PDB file of C-alpha atoms and ligand atoms in Angstrom:
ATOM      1  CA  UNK A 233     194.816  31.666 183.945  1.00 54.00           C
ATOM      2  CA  UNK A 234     198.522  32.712 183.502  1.00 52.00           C
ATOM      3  CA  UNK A 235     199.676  32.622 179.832  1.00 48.00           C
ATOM      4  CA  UNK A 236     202.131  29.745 179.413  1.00 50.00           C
ATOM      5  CA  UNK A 237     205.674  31.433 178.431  1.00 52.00           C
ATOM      6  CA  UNK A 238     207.085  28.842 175.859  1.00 62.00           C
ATOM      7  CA  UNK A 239     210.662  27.597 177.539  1.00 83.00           C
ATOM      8  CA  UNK A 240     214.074  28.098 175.378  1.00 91.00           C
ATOM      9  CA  UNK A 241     216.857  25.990 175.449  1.00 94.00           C
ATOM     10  CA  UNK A 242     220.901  27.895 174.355  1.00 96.00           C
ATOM     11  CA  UNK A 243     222.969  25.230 174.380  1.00 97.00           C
ATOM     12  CA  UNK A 244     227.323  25.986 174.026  1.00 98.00           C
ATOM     13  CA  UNK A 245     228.773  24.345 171.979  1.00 98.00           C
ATOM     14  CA  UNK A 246     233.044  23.986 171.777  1.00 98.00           C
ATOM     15  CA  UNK A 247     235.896  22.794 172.003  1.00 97.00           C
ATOM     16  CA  UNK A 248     237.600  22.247 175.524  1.00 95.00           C
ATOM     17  CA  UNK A 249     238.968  25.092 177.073  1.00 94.00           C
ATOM     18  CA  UNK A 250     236.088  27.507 174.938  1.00 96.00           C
ATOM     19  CA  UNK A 251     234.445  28.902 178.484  1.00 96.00           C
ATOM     20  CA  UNK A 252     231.217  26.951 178.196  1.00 97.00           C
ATOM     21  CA  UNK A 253     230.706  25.814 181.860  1.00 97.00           C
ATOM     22  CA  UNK A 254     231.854  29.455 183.280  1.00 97.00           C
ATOM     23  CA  UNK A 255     230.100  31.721 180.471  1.00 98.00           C
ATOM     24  CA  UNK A 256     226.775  29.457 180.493  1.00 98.00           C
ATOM     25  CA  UNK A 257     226.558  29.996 184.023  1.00 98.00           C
ATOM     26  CA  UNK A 258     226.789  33.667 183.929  1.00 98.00           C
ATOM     27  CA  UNK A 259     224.646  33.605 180.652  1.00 97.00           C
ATOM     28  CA  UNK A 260     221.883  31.834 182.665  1.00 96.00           C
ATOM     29  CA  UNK A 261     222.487  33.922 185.728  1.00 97.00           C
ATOM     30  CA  UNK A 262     221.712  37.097 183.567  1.00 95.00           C
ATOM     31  CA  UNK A 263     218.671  35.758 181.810  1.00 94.00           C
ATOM     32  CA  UNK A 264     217.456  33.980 184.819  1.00 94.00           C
ATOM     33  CA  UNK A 265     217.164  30.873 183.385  1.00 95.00           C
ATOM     34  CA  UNK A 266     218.629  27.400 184.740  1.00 95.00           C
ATOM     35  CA  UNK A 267     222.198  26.384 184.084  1.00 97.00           C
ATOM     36  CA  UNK A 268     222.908  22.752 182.959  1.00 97.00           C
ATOM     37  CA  UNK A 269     226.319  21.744 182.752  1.00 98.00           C
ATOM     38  CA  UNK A 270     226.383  18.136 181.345  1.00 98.00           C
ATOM     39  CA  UNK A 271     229.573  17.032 182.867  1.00 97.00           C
ATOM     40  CA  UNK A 272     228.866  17.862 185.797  1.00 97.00           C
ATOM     41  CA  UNK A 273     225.186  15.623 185.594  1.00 98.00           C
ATOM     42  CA  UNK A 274     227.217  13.041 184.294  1.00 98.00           C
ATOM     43  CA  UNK A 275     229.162  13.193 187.169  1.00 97.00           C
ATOM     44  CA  UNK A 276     226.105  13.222 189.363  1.00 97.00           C
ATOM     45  CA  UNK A 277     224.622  10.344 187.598  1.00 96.00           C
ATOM     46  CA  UNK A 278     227.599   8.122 187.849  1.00 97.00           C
ATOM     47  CA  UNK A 279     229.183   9.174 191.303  1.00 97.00           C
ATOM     48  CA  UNK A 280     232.064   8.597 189.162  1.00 97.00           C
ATOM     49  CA  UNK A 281     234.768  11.479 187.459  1.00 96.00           C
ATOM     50  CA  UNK A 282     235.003  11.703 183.942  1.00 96.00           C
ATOM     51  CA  UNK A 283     238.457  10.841 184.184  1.00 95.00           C
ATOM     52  CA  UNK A 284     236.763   7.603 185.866  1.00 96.00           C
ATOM     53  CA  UNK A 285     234.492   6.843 183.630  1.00 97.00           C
ATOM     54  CA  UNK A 286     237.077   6.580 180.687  1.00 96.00           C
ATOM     55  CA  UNK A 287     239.867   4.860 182.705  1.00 95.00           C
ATOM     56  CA  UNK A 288     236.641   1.863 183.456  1.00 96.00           C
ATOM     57  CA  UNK A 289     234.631   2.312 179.928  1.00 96.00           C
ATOM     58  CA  UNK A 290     236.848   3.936 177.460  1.00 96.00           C
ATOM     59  CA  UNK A 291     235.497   7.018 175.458  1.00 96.00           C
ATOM     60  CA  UNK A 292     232.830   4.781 173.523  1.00 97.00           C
ATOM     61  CA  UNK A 293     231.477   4.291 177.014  1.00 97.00           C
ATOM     62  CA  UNK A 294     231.590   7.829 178.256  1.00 97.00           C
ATOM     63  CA  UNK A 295     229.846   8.764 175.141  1.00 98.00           C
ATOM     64  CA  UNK A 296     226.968   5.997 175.694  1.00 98.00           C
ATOM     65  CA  UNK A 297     226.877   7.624 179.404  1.00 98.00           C
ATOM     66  CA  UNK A 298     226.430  11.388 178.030  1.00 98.00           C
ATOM     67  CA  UNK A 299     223.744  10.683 174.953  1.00 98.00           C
ATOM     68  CA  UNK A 300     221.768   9.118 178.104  1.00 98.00           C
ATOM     69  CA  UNK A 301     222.221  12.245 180.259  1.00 98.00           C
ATOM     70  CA  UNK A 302     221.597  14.261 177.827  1.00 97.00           C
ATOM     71  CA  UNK A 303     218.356  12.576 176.849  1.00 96.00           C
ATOM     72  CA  UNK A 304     217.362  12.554 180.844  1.00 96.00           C
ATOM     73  CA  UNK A 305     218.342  16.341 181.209  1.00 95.00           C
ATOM     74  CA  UNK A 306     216.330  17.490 177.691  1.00 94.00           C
ATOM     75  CA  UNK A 307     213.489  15.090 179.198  1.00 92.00           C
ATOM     76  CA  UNK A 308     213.634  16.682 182.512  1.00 92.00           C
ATOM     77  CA  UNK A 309     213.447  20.528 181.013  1.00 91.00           C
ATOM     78  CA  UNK A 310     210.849  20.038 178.500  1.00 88.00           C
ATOM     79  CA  UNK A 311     208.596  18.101 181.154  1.00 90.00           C
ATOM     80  CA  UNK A 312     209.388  20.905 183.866  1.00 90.00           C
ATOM     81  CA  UNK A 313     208.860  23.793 181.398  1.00 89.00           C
ATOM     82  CA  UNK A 314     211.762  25.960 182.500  1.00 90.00           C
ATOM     83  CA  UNK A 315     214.029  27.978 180.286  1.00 94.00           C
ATOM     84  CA  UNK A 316     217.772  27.173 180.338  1.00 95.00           C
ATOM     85  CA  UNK A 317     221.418  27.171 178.958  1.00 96.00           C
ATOM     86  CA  UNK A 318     223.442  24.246 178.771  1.00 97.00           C
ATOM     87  CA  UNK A 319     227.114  23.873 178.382  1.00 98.00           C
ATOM     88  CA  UNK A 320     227.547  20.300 176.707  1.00 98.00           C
ATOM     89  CA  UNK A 321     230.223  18.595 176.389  1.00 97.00           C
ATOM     90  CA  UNK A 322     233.670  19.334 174.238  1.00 97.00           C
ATOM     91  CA  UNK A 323     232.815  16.200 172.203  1.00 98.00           C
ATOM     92  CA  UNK A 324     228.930  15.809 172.650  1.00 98.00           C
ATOM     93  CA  UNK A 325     228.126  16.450 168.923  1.00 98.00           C
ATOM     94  CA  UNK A 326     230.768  13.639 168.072  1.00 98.00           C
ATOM     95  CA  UNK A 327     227.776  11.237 168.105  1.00 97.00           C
ATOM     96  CA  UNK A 328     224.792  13.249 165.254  1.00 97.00           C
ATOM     97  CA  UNK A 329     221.768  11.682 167.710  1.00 97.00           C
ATOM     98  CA  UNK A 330     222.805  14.266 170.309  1.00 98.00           C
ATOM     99  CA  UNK A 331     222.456  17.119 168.093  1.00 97.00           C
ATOM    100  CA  UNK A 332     219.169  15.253 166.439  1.00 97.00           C
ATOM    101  CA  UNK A 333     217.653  15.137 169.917  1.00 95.00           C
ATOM    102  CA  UNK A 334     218.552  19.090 170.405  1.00 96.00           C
ATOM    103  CA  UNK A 335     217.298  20.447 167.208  1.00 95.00           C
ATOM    104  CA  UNK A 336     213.854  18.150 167.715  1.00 93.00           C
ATOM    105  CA  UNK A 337     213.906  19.637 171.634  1.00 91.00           C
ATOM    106  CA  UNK A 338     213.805  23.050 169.820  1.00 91.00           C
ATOM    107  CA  UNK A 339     217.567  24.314 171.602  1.00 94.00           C
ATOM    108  CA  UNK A 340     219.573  26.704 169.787  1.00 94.00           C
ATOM    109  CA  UNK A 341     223.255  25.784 169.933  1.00 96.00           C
ATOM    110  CA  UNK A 342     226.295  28.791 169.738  1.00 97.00           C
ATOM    111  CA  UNK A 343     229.888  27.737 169.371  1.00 97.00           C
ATOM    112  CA  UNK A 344     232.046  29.196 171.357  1.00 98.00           C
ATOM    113  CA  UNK A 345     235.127  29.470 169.070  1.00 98.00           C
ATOM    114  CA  UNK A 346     238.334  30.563 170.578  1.00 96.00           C
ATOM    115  CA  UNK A 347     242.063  29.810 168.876  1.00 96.00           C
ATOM    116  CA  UNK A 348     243.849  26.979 169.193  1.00 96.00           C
ATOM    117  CA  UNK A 349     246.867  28.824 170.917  1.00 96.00           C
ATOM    118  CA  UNK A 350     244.118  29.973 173.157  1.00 95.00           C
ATOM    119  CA  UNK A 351     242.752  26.590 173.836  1.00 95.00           C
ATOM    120  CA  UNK A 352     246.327  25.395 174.584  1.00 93.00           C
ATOM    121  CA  UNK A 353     246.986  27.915 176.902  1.00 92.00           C
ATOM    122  CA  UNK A 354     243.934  27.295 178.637  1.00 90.00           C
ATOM    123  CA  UNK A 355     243.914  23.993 179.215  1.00 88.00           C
ATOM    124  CA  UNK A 356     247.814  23.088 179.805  1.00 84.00           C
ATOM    125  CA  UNK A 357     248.096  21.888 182.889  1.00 78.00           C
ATOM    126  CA  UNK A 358     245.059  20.422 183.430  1.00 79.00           C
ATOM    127  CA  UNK A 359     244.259  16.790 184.504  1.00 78.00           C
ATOM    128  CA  UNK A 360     240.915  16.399 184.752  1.00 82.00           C
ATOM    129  CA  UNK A 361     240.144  16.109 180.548  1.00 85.00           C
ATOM    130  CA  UNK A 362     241.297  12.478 179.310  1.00 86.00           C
ATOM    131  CA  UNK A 363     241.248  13.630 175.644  1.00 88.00           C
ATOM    132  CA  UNK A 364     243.857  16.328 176.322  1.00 88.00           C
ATOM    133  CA  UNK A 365     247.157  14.150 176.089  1.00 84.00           C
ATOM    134  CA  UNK A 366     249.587  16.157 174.302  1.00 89.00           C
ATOM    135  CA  UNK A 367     249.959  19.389 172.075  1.00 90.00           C
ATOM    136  CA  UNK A 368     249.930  17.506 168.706  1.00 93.00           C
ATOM    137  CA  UNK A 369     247.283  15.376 169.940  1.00 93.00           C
ATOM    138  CA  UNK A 370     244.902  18.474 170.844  1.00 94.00           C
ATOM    139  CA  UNK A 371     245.638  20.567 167.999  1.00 96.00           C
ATOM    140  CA  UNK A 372     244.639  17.411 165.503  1.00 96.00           C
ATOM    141  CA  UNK A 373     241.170  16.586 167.153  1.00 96.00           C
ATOM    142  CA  UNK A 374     240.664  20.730 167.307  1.00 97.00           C
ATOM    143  CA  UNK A 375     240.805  20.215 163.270  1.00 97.00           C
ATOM    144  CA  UNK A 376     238.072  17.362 163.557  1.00 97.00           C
ATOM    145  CA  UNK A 377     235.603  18.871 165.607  1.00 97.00           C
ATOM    146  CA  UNK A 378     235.641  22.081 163.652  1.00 97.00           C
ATOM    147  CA  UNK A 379     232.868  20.651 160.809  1.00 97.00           C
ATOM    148  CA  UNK A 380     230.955  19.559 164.495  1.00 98.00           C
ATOM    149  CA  UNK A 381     231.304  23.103 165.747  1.00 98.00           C
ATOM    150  CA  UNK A 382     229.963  24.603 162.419  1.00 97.00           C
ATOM    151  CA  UNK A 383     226.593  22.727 162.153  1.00 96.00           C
ATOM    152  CA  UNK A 384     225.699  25.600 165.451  1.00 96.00           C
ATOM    153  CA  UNK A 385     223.484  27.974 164.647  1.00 95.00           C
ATOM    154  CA  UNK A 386     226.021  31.025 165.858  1.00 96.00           C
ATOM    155  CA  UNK A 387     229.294  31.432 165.950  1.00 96.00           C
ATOM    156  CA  UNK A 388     230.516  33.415 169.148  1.00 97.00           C
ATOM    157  CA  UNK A 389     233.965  34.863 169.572  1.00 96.00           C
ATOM    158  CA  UNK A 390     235.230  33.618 172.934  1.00 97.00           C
ATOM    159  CA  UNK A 391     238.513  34.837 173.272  1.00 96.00           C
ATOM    160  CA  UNK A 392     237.540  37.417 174.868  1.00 94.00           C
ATOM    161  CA  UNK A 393     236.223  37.627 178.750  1.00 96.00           C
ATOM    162  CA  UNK A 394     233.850  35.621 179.621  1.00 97.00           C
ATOM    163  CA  UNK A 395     231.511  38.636 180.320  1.00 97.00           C
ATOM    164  CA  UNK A 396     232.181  40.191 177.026  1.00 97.00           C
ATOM    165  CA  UNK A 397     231.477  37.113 175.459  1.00 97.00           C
ATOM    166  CA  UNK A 398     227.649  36.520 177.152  1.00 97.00           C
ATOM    167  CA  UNK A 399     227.031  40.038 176.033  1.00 95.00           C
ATOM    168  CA  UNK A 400     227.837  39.247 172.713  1.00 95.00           C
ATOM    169  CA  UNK A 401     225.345  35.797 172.925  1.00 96.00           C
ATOM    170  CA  UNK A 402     222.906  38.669 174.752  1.00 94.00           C
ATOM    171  CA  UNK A 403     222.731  40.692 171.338  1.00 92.00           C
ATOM    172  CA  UNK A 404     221.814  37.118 169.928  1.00 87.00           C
ATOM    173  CA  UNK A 405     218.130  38.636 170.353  1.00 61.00           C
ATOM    174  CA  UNK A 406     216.354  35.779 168.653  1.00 63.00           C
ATOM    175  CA  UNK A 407     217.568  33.595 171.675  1.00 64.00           C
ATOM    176  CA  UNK A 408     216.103  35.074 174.541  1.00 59.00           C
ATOM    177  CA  UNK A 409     212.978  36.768 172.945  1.00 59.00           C
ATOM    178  CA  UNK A 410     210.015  35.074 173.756  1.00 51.00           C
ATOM    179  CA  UNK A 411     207.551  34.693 170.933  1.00 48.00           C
ATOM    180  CA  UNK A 412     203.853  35.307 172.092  1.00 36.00           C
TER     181      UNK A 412
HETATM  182  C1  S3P B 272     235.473  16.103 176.110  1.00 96.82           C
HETATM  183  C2  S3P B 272     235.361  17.315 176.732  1.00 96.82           C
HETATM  184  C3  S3P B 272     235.091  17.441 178.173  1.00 96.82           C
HETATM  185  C4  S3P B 272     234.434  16.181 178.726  1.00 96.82           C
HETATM  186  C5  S3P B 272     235.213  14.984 178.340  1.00 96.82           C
HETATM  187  C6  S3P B 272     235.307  14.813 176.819  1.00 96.82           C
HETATM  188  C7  S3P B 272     235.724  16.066 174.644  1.00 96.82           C
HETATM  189  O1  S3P B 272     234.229  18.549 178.397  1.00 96.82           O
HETATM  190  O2  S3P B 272     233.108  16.045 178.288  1.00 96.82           O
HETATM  191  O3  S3P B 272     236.478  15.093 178.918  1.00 96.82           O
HETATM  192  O4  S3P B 272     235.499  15.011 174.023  1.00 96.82           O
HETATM  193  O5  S3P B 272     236.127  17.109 174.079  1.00 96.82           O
HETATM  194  P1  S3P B 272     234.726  20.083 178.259  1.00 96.82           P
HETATM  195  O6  S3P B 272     234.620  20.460 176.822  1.00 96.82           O
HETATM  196  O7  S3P B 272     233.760  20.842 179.107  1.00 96.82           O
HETATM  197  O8  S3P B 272     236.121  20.146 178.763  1.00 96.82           O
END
């Protein structure tokens, strides 16, 4: 009988613009382990954008849409066995059941944390995140997800490349070792 290898769950953490979706894929890539990217299951879920989904339900509905994907994708892994990194959501830890139902599901989260200026940089431009409106706007809910950020269990500096920055998570070792 093979010996059952216990599954791990890394799951990013940060604020938009951070690299999650980009470095978790190459993260899982080079662990071979699954990538989850919860926007993009909410998306599947729905058939709907994100933008969507806040122009029909407002953010108190998106966030009622992502605890239950969440739930469903934590279900999912734990039933299946597998090993994987998720990137969640910029504001997933806005609602404390989310990160309740990670810690009990045994995932350890890393923040990528990255400068404001950065953050700005990165994500000017864009139109596909609803909570990006305006500079003043951005920089003021940056300041109140930082206590959300800091409940992770690392603290990753992603300014960087997104390569440098899964080798740092890589020297993480208590992440990917397996425990007999
Ligand atoms: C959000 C961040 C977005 C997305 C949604 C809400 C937030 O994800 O979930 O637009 O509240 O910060 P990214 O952090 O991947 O951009």
């Amino acid at each position: 009988m093979p010996v059952p290898v216990p599954r791990k769950v890394i799951a990013l953490v940060g604020f938009m613009g951070c690299g999650k979706t980009t470095v978790g894929h190459m993260l899982a890539e080079r662990l071979g382990w699954r990538f989850m990217d919860l926007d993009t299951r909410i998306v599947e879920r729905t058939g709907s954008s994100i933008v969507d989904i806040f122009r029909r339900h407002g953010e108190p509905g998106f966030r009622e849409i992502e605890a239950e994907v969440l739930d469903r994708v934590l279900g999912e892994t734990a039933e299946r066995g597998f090993s994987a990194v998720f990137a969640l959501g910029g504001g997933t830890l806005t609602r404390p059941e989310n990160l309740g139902r990670l810690r009990q599901f045994g995932a350890t989260l890393v923040w990528l944390d990255c400068p404001i200026d950065d953050l700005l940089k990165r994500c000017a431009g864009v139109t596909d995140r609803p909570l990006f409106r305006d500079e003043t706007s951005f920089r003021r809910l940056f300041e109140e997800r930082l206590p959300l950020y800091s409940q992770a269990d690392y603290r990753v500096d992603a300014t960087s490349e997104p390569a440098q920055v899964v080798e740092r998570i890589l020297t993480l070792a208590r992440l990917t070792a397996v425990e007999a």
